[in-house]
Every structure is written in structure tokens, then in C-alpha cells.
XYZ file of C-alpha atoms in Angstrom:
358
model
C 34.578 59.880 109.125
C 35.865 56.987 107.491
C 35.377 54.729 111.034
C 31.425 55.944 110.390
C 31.616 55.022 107.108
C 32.583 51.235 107.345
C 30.433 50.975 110.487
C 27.313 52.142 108.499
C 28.483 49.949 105.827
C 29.693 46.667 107.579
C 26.893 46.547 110.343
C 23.717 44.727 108.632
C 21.452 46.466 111.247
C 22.729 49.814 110.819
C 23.129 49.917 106.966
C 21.893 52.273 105.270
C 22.877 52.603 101.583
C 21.549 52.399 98.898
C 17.732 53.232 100.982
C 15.657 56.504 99.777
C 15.046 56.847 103.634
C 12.695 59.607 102.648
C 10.915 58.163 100.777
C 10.310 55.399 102.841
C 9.126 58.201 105.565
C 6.895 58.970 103.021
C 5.112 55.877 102.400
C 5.062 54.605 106.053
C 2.803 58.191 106.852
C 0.779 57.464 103.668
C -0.032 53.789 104.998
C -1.080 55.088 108.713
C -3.433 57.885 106.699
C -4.281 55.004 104.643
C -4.994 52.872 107.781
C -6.854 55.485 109.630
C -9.330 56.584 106.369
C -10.215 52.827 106.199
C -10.772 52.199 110.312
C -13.239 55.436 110.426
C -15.095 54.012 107.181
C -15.403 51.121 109.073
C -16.768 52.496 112.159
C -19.164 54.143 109.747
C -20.631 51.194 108.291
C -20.227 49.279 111.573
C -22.439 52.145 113.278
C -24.904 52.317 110.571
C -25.642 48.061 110.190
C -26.549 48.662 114.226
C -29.002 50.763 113.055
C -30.635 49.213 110.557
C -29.981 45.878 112.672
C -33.176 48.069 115.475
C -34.655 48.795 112.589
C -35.022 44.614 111.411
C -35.569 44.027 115.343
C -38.508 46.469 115.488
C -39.787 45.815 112.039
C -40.271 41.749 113.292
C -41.722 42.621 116.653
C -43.968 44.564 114.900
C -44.843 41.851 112.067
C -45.148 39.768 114.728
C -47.641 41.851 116.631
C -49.659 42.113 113.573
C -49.831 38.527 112.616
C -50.610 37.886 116.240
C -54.004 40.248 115.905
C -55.144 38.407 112.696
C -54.588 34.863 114.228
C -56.837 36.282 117.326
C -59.531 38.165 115.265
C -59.492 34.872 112.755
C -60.276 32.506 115.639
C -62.485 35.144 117.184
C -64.681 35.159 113.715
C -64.326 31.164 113.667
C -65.858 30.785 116.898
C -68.724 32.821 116.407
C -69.666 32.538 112.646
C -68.346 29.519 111.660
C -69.495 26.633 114.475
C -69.129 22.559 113.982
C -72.349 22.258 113.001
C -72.731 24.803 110.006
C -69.985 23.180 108.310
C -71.143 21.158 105.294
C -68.898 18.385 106.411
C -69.875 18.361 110.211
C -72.009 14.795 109.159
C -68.500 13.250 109.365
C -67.439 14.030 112.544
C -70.626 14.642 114.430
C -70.708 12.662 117.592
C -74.765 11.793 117.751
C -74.255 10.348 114.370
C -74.493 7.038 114.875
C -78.214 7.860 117.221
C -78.965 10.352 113.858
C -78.793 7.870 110.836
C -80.911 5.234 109.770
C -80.112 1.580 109.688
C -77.601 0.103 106.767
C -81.043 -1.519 104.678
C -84.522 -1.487 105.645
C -85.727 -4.330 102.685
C -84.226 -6.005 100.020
C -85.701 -3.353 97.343
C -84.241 -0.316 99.198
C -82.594 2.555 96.883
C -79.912 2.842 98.978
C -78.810 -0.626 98.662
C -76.699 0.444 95.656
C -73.721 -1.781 93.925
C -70.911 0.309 95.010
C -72.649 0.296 98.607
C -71.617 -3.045 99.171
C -75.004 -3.457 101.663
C -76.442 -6.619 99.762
C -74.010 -9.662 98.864
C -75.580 -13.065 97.667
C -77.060 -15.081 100.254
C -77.450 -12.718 102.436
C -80.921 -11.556 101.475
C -84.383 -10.959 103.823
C -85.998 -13.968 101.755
C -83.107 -16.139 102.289
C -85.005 -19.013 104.134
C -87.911 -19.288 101.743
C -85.284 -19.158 98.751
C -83.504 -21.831 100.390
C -86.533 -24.313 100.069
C -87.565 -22.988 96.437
C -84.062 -24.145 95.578
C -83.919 -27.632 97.377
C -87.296 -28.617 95.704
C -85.605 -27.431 92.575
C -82.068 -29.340 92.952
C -85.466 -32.374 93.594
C -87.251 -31.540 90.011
C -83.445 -31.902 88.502
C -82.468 -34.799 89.856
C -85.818 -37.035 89.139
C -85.535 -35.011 85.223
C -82.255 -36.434 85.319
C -82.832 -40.093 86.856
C -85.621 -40.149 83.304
C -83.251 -38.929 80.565
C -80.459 -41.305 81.748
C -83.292 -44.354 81.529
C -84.440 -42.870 78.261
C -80.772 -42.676 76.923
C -79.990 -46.187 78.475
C -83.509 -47.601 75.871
C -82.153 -45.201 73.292
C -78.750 -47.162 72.964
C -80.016 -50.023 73.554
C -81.917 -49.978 70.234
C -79.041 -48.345 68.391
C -77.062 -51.038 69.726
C -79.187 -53.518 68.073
C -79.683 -51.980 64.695
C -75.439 -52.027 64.282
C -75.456 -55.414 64.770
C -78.247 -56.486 62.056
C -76.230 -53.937 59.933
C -72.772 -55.263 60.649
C -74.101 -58.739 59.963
C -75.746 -57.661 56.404
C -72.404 -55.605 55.507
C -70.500 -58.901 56.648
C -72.472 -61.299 54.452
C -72.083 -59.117 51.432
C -68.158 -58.190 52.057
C -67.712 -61.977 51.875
C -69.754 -62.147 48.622
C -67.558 -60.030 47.196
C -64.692 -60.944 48.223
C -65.619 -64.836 46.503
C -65.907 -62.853 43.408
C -62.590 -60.910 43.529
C -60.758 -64.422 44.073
C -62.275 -65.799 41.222
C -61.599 -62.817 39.388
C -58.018 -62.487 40.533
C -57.776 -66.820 39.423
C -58.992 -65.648 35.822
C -56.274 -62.604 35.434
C -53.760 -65.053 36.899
C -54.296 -68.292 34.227
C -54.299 -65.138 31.338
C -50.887 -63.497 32.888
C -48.670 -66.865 32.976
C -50.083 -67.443 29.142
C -48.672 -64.235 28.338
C -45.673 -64.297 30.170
C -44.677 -67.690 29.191
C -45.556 -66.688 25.367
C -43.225 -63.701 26.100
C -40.442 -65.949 27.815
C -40.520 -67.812 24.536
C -39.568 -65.072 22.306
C -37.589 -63.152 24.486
C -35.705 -66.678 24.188
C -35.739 -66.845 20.374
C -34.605 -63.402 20.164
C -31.542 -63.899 22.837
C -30.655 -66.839 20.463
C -30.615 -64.891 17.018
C -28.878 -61.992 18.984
C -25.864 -64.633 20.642
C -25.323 -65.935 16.889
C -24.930 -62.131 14.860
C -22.423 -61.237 18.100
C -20.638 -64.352 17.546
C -20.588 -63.748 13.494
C -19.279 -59.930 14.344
C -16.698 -61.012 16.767
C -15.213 -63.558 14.234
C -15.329 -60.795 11.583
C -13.701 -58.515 13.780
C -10.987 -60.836 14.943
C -10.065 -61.680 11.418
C -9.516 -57.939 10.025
C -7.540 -56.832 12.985
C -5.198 -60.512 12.207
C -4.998 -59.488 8.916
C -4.955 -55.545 9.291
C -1.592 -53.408 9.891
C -1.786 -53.029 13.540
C -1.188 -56.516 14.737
C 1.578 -56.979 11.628
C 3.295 -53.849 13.072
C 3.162 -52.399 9.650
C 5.262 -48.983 10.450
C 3.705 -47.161 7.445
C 0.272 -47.052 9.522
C 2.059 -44.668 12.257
C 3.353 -41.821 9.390
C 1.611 -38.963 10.725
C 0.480 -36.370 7.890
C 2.301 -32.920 9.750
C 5.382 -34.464 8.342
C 7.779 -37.228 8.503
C 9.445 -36.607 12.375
C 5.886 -37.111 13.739
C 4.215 -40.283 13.992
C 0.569 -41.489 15.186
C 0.985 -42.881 19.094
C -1.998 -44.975 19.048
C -0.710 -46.921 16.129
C 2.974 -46.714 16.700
C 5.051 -49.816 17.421
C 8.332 -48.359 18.155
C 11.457 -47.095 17.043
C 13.317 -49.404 13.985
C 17.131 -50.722 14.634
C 18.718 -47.677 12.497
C 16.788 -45.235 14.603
C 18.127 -46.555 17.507
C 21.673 -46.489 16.429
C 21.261 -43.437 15.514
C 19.908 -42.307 18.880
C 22.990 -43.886 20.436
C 25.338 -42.576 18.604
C 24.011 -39.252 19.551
C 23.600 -40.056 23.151
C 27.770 -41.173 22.688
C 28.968 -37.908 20.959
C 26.960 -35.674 24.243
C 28.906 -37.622 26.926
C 31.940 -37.039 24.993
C 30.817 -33.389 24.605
C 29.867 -32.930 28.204
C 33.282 -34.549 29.760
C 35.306 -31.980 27.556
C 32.739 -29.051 28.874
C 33.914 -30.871 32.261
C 37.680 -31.255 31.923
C 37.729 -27.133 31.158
C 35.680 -26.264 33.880
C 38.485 -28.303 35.834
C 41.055 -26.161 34.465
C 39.369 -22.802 34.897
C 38.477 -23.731 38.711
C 42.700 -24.964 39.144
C 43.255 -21.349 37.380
C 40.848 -19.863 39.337
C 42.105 -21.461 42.690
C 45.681 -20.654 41.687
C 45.048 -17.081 41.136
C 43.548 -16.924 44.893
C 46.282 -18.611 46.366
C 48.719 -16.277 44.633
C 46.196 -13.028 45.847
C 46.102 -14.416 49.247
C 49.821 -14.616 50.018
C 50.196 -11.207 48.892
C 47.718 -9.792 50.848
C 49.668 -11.869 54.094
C 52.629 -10.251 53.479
C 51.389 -6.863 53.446
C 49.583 -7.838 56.693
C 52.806 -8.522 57.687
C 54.472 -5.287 56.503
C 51.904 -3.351 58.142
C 52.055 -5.065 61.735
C 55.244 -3.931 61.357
C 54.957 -0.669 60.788
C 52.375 -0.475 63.481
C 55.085 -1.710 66.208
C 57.132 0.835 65.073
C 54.997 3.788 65.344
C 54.042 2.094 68.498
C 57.179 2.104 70.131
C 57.711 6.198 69.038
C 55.040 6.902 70.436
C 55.446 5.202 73.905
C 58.984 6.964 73.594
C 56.995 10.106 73.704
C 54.636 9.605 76.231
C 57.674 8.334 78.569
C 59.449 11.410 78.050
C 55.814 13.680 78.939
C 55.347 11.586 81.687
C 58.921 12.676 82.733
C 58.664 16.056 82.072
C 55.127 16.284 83.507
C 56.172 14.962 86.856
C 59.514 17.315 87.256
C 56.537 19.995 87.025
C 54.602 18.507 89.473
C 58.247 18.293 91.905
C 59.045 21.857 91.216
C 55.298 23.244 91.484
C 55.322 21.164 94.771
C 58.618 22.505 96.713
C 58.894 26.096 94.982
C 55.764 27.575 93.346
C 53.025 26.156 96.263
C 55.743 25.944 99.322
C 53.890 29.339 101.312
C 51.253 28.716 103.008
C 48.156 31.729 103.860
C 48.803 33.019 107.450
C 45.916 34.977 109.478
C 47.352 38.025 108.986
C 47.045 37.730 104.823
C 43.385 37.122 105.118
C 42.711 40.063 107.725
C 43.677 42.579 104.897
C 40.267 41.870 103.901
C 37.222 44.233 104.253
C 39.583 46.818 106.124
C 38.773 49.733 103.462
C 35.518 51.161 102.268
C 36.644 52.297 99.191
């Protein structure tokens, strides 16, 4: 039983657990009734679209038949109740028409000779010939009309001709009249104009003079008050301003006196000596200063130092340590090699395998 077992188990064609084969049963008879319902529905419908496919094939035969008849009974009808010439528009295609109609015009008044007809263009009339002489003994009237009015306008201008002339010569003679009288007109306003203007030149002359002398009187004034005024004697009362006695008037201001300038030196003395002592401590801070970071600096070397070597130190331990794990971790390695991993799998240790189907 067991030998049954693990060939139903270990043969993949054979295997059967875990499979409702029942069930299966079940379902594969379901899907042939399944199959067999659906193949005899469609014979049904397959049998009854033949039929209605004679039914279509005798329904158009028939249609066909019928449409036939009316075609024949139309022409039929045609033939004997509707002829060619009947028709309203048999004029169009009736073969005698051209022996039937009447010629294009039959005068130059004719009622058929319409605008839209297009029977009639110009020059192309019955009368054309007498027309034709009617107009050349009319182009004859024109021309000897013409030949007159150009003779008559030739006398006409002619006469106008003459008339400009005797008028140009009258409106000559009197131009120059007048223009004798403007000139001697133009001589009179000319002798009165230089009077006047050399009357005017004369006391424009007289007045120029008076003017030059007052100038010359008000410059001397003038130069004689500011001699004897307090500007040109640098008087330095004339600069005290009137917002108080450190404020003077810069327009009238000579300068400083010799006390104020002292004064101004002495004070410009005492701030040099003030700023080189400002100077000479700022020296001695920045010595302190530098001296202090000089001081700060070595320390901080030496415990750069200090801690370098402490760091060689802990250094070297640790090395120390990862020497002696190295060591250990390769007498491991020796033992795992030659004692732990020295058997190797034969075929017999992996036949044990799959011999039990428990």
C-alpha cells in the first residue's frame, strides 16, 4: 500500500491528491449537456434562417416579376397614348422643324425681332445701303458746317486780337503816367524823411551827450563813497552780524584779525597733541591686545599637542585589539576549515530524500 501511495504521489501524471475527481466527473458531463443544448439550438436557428432565406428568394423573384409587369404595361400605355408628337415639347426635337418654321426676320419692324432675340444688331439692317448714303451726305453737311465756323472763328480772333492791342497800348500809356507821378511823389516823401531824420540825429546826439556827462558825474560820485566808505578801509565793524557776535556778514567780511588767528592755532596745537595721546593708547591697547593672543594661541598649541597625543595612544590600543581579533578570527577560520567543514555529502546522504510519504 505504501509502494501505491508514493507512486500516486511522486508520478506528476498519475497524481491524484488533493482533486475532487467527482466533481470534476460532474462538470465535464454538465459541459457535454451544455455543448449538446447549444449545437441543437443552433441547428434550430440554422434550419429556420434557410427558411426565411426561400422566403427573401421568392419574395424578390416575385417583386421582381411585378416591377417587370408595370415597366411593360408603362411602356405599353406610352406607346399608345402618349406619342412624340402630343408632347408639348415635341417642337424641340421634331425632325421637319427646320422645313416647319419660318425664317429668323421677315422686315426690320417684325415683332419677333425682340432685344433678347438677338435677330437685329446695328448695321445689319434691310435699309442698310440707303442709310449708308443718308449718312455720307451727312458726314458732307458736317464737314462744309465745320470748314465755316473755323473761318468764322479765325475773323472772330482776329478782331479780338486787335482790340487787346489798342487796349494794351492805352493801359501802357497810362501805367507810365502813373508811374511819373509815384516817382515824383516818392522824391517829395524822400527830401521830407532825411529833414526829419537828420533833425532826429541831432537830438538823439544832444541827448547821448547830456546822458555821457550825468554817467560820468554818477560814476565819480560812486567811486568816491566806496574810497571813503568802510568796505575798501576794511573797517571790521561793518561785518558784525546782528544774530550775535560769532557770526559775521560774508559779503562784507575781510578776514580773520591776528588774535583770532592765534587763537585758532593754538587750538589746532592742543588737538594734535590730543589726538597723538588718543594714538599712543590705542598703541598700547593693540600691544595688549596682541599679547593676550599670543599668550591664547600657545595654549591652545599645546593642548593640540596633548591631544595628538592622546589620539596615538588610543590609536595604538586599538590596533592592539584588532591584531588580536584578527588572530583569533583566523584560528576560527583554521579550525572551522580542518574539523567543523572536513565531511563532505556523499550520494548516499542525499538519496534519503523523498523515500517516505509520510
Amino acid at each position: 500500500r505504501e509502494l501505491q501511495r508514493q507512486s500516486r504521489i511522486f508520478d506528476v501524471r498519475r497524481r491524484t491528491i488533493g482533486i475532487d475527481k467527482d466533481a470534476l466527473d460532474a462538470q465535464i458531463k454538465e459541459k457535454k449537456i451544455q455543448e449538446a443544448t447549444e449545437k441543437a439550438q443552433n441547428e434550430k436557428l440554422a434550419n429556420e434562417m434557410k427558411q426565411n432565406d426561400k422566403i427573401m428568394c421568392l419574395l424578390e423573384e416575385q417583386q421582381k416579376n411585378d416591377i417587370r409587369n408595370i415597366n411593360k404595361a408603362i411602356g405599353e400605355f406610352r406607346k399608345n397614348f402618349q406619342k412624340p408628337e402630343t408632347r408639348r415639347e415635341f417642337d424641340l426635337s421634331d425632325p421637319q422643324a427646320l422645313k416647319k418654321e419660318t425664317p429668323a426676320r421677315l422686315s426690320d419692324s417684325d415683332p419677333r425681332c425682340s432685344i433678347s432675340g438677338l435677330q437685329k444688331f446695328m448695321g445689319e439692317d434691310l435699309n442698310y445701303a440707303q442709310r449708308m448714303i443718308f449718312q455720307k451726305e451727312q458726314l458732307r453737311e458736317w464737314s462744309l458746317q465745320q470748314q465755316r465756323d473755323s473761318r468764322n472763328a479765325l475773323a472772330d480772333k482776329k478782331r479780338s486780337d486787335d482790340l487787346y492791342d489798342k487796349d494794351r497800348l492805352e493801359l501802357d500809356r497810362k501805367a507810365m503816367e502813373l508811374q511819373r507821378a509815384d516817382e515824383e511823389t516818392r522824391r517829395a516823401i524822400c527830401a521830407a524823411t532825411k529833414d526829419f531824420n537828420r533833425a532826429q540825429a541831432a537830438e538823439l546826439a544832444e541827448r547821448k551827450k547830456l546822458e555821457k556827462y550825468q554817467t560820468m558825474k554818477d560814476d565819480m560820485a560812486e567811486i568816491s563813497s566806496l574810497l571813503q566808505g568802510d568796505l575798501l578801509c576794511e573797517n571790521p565793524e561793518q561785518a558784525a552780524s546782528s544774530f550775535g557776535s560769532h557770526r559775521v556778514m560774508t559779503d562784507r567780511w575781510k578776514g580773520m584779525s591776528r588774535d583770532q588767528l592765534m587763537a585758532i592755532r593754538n587750538s589746532q596745537q592742543q588737538q594734535i597733541l590730543e589726538k597723538q595721546r588718543l594714538k599712543e593708547e590705542e598703541h598700547q591697547r593693540n600691544a595688549e591686545w596682541d599679547r593676550q593672543r599670543a599668550q591664547a594661541a600657545r595654549a591652545q598649541l599645546l593642548l593640540e599637542r596633548q591631544q595628538q597625543r592622546e589620539n596615538q595612544e588610543w590609536r595604538r590600543a586599538v590596533d592592539s585589539v584588532n591584531a588580536e581579533l584578527s588572530q583569533e578570527q583566523k584560528s576560527k577560520n583554521i579550525r572551522l576549515k580542518e574539523e567543523e567543514y572536513s565531511n563532505v555529502p556523499t550520494a548516499e546522504y542525499y538519496a534519503q530524500f523523498n523515500t517516505t510519504s509520510r
